[in-house]
PDB file of C-alpha atoms and ligand atoms in Angstrom:
ATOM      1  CA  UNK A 462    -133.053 100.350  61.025  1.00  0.00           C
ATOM      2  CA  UNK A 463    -135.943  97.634  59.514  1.00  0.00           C
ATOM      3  CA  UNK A 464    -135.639  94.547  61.447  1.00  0.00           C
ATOM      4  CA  UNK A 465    -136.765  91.747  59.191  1.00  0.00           C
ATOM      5  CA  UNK A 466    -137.519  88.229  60.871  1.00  0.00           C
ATOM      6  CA  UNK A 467    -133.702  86.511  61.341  1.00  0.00           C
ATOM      7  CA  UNK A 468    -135.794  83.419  60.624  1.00  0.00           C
ATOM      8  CA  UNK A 469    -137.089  84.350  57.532  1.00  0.00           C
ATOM      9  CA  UNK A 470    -137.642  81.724  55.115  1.00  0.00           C
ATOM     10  CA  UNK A 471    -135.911  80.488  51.486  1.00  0.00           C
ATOM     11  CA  UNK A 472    -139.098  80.933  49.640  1.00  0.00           C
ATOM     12  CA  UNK A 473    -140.181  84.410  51.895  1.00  0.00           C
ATOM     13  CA  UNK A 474    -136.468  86.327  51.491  1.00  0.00           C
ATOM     14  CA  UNK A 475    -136.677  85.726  47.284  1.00  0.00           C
ATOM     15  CA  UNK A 476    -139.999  87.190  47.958  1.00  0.00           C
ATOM     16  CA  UNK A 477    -139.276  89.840  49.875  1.00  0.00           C
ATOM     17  CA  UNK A 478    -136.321  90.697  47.765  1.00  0.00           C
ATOM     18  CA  UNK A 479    -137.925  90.161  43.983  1.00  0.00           C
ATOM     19  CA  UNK A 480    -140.745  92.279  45.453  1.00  0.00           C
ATOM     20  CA  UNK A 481    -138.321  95.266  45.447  1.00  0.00           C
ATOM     21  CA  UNK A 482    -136.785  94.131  42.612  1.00  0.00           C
ATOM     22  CA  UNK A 483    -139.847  94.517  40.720  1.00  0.00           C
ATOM     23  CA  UNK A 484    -140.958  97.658  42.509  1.00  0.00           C
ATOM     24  CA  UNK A 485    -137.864  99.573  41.588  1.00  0.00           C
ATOM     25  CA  UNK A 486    -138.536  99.910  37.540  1.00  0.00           C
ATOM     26  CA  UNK A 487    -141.519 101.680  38.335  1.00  0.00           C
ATOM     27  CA  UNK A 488    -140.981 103.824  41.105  1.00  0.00           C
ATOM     28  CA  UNK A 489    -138.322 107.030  40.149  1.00  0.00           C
ATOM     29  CA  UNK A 490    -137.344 107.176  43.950  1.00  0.00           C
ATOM     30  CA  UNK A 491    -136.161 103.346  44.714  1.00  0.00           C
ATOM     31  CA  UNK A 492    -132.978 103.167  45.431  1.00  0.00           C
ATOM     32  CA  UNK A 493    -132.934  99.615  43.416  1.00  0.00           C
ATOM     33  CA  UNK A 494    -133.555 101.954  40.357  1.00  0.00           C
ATOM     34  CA  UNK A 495    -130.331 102.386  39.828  1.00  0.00           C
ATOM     35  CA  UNK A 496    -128.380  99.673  40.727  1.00  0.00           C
ATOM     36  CA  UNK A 497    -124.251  99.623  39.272  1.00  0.00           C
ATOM     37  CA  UNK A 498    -123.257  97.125  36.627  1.00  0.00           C
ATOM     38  CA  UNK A 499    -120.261  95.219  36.849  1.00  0.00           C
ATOM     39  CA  UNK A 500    -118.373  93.864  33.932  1.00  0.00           C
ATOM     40  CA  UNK A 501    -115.244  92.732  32.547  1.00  0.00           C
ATOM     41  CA  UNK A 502    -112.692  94.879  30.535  1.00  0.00           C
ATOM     42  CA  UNK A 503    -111.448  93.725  27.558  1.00  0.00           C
ATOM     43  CA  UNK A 504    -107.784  93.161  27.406  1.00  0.00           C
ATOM     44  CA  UNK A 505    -105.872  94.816  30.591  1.00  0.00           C
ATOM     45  CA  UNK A 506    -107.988  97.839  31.143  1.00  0.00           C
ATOM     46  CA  UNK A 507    -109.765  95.687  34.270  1.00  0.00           C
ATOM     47  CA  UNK A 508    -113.173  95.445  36.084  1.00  0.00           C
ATOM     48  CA  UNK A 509    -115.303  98.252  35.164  1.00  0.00           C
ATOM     49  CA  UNK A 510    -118.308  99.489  36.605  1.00  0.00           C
ATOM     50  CA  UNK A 511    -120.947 102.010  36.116  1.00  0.00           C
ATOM     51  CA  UNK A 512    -124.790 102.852  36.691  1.00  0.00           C
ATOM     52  CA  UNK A 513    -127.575 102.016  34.940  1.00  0.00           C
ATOM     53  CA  UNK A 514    -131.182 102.318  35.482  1.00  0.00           C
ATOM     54  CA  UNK A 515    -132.727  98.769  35.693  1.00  0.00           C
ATOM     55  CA  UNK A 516    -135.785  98.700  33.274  1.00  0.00           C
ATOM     56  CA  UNK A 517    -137.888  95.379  33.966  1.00  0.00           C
ATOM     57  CA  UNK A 518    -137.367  92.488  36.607  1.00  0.00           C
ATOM     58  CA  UNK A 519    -138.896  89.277  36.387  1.00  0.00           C
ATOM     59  CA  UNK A 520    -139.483  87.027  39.752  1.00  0.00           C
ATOM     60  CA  UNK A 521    -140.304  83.940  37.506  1.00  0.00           C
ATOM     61  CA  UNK A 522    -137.381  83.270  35.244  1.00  0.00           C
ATOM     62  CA  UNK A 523    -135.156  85.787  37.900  1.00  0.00           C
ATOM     63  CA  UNK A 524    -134.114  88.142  35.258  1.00  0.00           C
ATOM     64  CA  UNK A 525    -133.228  91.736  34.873  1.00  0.00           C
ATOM     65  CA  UNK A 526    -133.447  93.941  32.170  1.00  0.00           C
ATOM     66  CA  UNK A 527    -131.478  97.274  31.575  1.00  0.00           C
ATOM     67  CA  UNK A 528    -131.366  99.387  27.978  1.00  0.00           C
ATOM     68  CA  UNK A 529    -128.025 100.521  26.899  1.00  0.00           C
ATOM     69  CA  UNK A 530    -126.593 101.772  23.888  1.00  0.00           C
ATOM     70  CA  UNK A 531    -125.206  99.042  20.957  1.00  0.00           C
ATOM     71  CA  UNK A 532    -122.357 101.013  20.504  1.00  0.00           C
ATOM     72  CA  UNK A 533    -121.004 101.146  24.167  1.00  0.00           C
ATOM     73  CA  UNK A 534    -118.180  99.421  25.692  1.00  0.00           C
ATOM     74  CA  UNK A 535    -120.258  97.501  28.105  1.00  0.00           C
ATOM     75  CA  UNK A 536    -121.662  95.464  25.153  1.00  0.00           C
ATOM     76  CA  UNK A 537    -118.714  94.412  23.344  1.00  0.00           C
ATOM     77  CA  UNK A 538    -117.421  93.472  27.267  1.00  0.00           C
ATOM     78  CA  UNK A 539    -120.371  91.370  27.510  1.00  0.00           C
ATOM     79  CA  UNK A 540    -120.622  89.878  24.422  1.00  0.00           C
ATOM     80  CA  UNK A 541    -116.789  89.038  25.173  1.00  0.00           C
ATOM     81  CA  UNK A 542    -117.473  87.710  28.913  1.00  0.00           C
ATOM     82  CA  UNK A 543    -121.206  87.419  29.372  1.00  0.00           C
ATOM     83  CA  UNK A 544    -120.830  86.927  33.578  1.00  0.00           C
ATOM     84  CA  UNK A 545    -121.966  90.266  35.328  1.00  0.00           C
ATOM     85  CA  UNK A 546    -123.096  91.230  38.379  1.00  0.00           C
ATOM     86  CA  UNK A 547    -125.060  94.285  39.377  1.00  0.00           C
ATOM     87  CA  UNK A 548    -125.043  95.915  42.607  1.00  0.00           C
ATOM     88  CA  UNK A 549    -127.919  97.136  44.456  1.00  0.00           C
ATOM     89  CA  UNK A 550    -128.056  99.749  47.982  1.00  0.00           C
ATOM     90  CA  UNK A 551    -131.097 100.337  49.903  1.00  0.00           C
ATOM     91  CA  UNK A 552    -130.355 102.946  52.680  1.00  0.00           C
ATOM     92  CA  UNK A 553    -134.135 102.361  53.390  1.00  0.00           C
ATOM     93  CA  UNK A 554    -134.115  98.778  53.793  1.00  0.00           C
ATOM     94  CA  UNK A 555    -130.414  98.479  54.774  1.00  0.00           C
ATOM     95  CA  UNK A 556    -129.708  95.973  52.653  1.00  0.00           C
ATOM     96  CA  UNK A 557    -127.249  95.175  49.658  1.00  0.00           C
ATOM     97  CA  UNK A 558    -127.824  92.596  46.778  1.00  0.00           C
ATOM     98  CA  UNK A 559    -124.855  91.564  44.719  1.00  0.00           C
ATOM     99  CA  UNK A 560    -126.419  89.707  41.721  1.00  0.00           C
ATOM    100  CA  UNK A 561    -124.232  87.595  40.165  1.00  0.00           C
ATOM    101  CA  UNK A 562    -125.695  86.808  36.177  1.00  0.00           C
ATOM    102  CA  UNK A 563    -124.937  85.669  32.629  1.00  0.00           C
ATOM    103  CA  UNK A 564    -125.994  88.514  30.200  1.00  0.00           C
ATOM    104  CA  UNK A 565    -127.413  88.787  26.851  1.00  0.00           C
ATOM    105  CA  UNK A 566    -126.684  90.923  24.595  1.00  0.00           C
ATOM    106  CA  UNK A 567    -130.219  91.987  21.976  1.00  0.00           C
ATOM    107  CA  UNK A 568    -129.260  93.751  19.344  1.00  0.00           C
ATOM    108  CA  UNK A 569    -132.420  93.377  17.727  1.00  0.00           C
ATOM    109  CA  UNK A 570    -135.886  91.410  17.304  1.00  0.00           C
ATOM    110  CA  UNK A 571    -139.066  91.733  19.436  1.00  0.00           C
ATOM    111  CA  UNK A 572    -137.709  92.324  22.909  1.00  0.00           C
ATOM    112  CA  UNK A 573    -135.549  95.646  21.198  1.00  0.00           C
ATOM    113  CA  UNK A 574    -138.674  96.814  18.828  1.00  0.00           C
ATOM    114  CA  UNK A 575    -140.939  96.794  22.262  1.00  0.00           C
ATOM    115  CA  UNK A 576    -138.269  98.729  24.717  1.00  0.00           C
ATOM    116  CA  UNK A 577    -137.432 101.025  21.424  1.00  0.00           C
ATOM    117  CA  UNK A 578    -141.690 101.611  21.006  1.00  0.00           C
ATOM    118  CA  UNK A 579    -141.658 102.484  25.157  1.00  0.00           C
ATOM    119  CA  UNK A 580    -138.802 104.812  25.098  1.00  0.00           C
ATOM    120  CA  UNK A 581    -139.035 106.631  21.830  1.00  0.00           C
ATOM    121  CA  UNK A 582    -141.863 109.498  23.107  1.00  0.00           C
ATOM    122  CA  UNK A 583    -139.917 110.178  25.967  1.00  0.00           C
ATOM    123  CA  UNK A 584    -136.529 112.413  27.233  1.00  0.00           C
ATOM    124  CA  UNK A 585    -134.732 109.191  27.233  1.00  0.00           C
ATOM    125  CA  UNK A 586    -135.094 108.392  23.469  1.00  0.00           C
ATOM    126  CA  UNK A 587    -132.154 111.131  22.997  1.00  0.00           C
ATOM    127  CA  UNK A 588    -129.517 108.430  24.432  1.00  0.00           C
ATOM    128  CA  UNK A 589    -129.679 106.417  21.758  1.00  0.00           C
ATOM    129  CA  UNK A 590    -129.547 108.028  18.638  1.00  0.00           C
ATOM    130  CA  UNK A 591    -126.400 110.285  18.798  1.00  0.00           C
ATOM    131  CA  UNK A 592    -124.263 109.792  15.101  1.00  0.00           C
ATOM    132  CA  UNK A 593    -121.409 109.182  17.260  1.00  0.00           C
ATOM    133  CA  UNK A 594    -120.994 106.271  19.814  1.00  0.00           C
ATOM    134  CA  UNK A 595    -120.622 106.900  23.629  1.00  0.00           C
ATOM    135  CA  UNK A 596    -117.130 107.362  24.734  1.00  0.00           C
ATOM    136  CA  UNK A 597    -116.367 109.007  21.480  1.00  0.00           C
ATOM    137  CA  UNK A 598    -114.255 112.714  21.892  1.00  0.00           C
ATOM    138  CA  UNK A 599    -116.297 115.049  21.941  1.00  0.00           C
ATOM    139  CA  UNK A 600    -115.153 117.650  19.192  1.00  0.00           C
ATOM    140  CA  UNK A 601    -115.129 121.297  20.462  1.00  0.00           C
ATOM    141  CA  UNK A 602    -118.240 123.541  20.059  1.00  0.00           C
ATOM    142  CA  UNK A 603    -120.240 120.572  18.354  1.00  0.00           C
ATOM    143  CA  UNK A 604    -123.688 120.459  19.258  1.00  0.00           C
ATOM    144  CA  UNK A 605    -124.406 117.616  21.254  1.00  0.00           C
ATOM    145  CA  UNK A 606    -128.245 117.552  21.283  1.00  0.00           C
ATOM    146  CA  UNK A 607    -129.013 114.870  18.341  1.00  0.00           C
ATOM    147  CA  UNK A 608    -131.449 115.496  14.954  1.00  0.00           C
ATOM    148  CA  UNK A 609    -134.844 115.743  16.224  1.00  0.00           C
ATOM    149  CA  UNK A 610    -135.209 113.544  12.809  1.00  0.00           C
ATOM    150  CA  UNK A 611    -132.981 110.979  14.002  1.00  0.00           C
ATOM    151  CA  UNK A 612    -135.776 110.074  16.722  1.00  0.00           C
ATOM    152  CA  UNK A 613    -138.016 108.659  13.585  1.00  0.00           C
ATOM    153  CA  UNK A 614    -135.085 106.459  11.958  1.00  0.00           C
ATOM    154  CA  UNK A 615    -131.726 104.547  13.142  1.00  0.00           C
ATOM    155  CA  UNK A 616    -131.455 104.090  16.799  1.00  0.00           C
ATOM    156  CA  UNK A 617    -129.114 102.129  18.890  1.00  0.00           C
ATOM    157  CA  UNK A 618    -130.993 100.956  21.669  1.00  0.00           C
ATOM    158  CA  UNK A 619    -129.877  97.835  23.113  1.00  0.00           C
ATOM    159  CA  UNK A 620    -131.908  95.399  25.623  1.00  0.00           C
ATOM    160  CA  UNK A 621    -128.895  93.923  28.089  1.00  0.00           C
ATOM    161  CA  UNK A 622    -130.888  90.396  29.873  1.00  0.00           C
ATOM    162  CA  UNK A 623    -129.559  89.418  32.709  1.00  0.00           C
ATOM    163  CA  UNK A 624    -130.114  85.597  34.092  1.00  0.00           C
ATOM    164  CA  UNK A 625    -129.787  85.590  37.566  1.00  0.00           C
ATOM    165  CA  UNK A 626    -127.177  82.825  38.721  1.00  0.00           C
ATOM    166  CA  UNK A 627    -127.281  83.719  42.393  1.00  0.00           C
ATOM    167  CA  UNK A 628    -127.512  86.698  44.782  1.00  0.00           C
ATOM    168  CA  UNK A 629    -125.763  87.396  47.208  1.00  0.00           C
ATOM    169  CA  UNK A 630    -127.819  89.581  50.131  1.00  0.00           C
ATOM    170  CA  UNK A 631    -126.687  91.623  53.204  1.00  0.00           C
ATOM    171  CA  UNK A 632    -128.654  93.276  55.797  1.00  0.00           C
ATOM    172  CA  UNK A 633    -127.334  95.524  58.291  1.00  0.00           C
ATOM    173  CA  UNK A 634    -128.885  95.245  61.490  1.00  0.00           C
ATOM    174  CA  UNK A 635    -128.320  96.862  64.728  1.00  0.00           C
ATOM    175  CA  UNK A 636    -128.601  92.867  66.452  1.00  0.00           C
ATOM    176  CA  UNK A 637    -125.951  91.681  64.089  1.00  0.00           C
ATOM    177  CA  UNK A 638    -126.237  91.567  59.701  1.00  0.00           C
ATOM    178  CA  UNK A 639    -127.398  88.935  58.496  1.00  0.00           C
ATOM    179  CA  UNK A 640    -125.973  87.498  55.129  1.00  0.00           C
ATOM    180  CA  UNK A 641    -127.379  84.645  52.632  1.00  0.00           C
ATOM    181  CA  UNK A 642    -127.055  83.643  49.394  1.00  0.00           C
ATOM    182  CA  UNK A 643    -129.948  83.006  47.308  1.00  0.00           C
ATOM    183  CA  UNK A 644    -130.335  80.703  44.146  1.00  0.00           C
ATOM    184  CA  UNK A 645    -132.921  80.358  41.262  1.00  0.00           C
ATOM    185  CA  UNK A 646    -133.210  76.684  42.280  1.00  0.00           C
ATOM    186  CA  UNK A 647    -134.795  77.767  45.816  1.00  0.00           C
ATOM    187  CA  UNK A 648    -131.728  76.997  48.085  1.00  0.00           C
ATOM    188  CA  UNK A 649    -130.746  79.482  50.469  1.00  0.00           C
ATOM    189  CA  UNK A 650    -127.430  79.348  52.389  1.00  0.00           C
ATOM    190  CA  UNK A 651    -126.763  81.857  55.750  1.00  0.00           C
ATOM    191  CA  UNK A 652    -123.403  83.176  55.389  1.00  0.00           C
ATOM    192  CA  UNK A 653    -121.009  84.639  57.818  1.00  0.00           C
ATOM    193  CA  UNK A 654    -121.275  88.778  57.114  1.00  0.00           C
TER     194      UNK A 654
HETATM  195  C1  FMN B 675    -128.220 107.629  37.253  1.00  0.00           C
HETATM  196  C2  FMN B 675    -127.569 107.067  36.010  1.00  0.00           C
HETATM  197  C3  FMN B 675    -128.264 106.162  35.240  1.00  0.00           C
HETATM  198  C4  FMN B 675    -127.689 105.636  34.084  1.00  0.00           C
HETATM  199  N1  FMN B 675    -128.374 104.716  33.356  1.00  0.00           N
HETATM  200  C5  FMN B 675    -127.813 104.150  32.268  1.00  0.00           C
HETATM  201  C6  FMN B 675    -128.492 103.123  31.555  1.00  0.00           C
HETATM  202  O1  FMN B 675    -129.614 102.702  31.882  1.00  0.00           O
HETATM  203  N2  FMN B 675    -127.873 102.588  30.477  1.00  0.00           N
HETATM  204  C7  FMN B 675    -126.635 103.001  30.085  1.00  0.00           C
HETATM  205  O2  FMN B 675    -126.122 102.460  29.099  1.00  0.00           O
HETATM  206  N3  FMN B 675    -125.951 103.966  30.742  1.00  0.00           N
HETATM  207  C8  FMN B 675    -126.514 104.551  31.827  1.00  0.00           C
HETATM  208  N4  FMN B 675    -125.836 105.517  32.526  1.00  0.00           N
HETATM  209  C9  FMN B 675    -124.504 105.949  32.051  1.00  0.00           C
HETATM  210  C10 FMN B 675    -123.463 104.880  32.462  1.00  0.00           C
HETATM  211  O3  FMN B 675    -123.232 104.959  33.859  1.00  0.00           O
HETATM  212  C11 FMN B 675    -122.135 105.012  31.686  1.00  0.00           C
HETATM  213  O4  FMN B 675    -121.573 106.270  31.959  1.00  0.00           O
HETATM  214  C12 FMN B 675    -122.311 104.864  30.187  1.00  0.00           C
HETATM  215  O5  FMN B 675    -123.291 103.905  29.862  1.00  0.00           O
HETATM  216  C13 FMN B 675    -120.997 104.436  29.537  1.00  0.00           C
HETATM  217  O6  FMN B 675    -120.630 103.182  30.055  1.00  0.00           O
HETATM  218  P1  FMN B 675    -119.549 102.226  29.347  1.00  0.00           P
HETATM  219  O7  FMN B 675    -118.565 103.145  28.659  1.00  0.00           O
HETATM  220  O8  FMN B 675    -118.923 101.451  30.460  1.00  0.00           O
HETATM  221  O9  FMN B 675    -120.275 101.339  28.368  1.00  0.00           O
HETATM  222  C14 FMN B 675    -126.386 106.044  33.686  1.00  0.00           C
HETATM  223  C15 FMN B 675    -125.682 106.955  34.483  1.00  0.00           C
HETATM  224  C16 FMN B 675    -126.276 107.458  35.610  1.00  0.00           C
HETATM  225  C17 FMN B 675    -125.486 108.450  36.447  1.00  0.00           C
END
């Protein structure tokens, strides 16, 4: 297992940690790639949670960015209760990040335009134009592969922001975890594992 310094620092762990946060959108094989979204249900159908590739990170305003589409339950559970957390595994580094966050949901504007302009040439562009929203039965025998002409007009690309309240990080370690809970404002608290 990594050993990291059990002395490590406020200001060097949010490094450390928003240095694979911002690693992971551009690398295909970190594990932080793909980190699980937690959110709400509406009414009594209760927490639900599901993958999601994270698209952008930012160390200075501690926000994450993932693309979804408008028409899925996870926005209409956010818009409804905007606290989230998402849940990141690293078998490399042995650790575990729980962030805890208050989303956004963009619909449109500049921040949708740009992620719609980055993922419209590629394989990906496919997820967001179906006619019919995700979740949506499936009728039999339809063709599920969307209008290659629907790639030039509507799509339903959503930008999901995610303000970082606090995270919560665990490291497994043969010499004893370590746990601590990190905050935008700098504080860092050691917590029992
Ligand atoms: C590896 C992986 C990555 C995924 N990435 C995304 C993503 O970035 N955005 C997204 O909306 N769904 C993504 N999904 C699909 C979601 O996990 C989920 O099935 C879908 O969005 C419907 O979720 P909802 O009904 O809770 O809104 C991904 C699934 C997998 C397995």
């Amino acid at each position: 297992m990594p050993q990291e310094n059990p002395e490590i620092s406020a200001d060097d762990l949010a490094t450390r940690v928003w240095q694979e946060l911002t690693r992971a959108p551009h690398d295909r094989h970190h594990e932080w790639r793909t980190p699980v979204l937690a959110t709400q249900g509406i009414a009594a159908s209760g927490p639900q949670a599901r993958t999601v590739v994270l698209r952008h990170a930012d160390a200075v305003s501690w926000t994450l960015c993932v693309y979804t589409d408008a028409r899925s339950p996870k926005c209409s559970e956010l818009q409804t209760q905007p606290l989230a957390q998402l849940i990141f595994w690293s078998k490399r580094l042995h650790w575990q990040l729980r962030v805890s966050a208050l989303a956004t949901v963009e619909l449109e504007g500049e921040q949708v335009n740009a992620a719609w302009e980055r993922v419209r040439q590629s394989h990906a562009a496919t997820d967001y134009v179906s006619p019919m929203p995700p979740g949506h039965i499936q009728p039999a025998r339809q063709s599920i592969k969307p209008d290659p002409g629907d790639l030039a007009s509507t799509h339903h690309l959503a930008v999901l922001s995610f303000k970082v309240n606090s995270m919560d990080w665990l490291a497994l370690r043969q010499d004893g975890h370590r746990r601590a809970r990190l905050s935008p404002s700098g504080s860092l608290l050691w917590l029992v594992p």
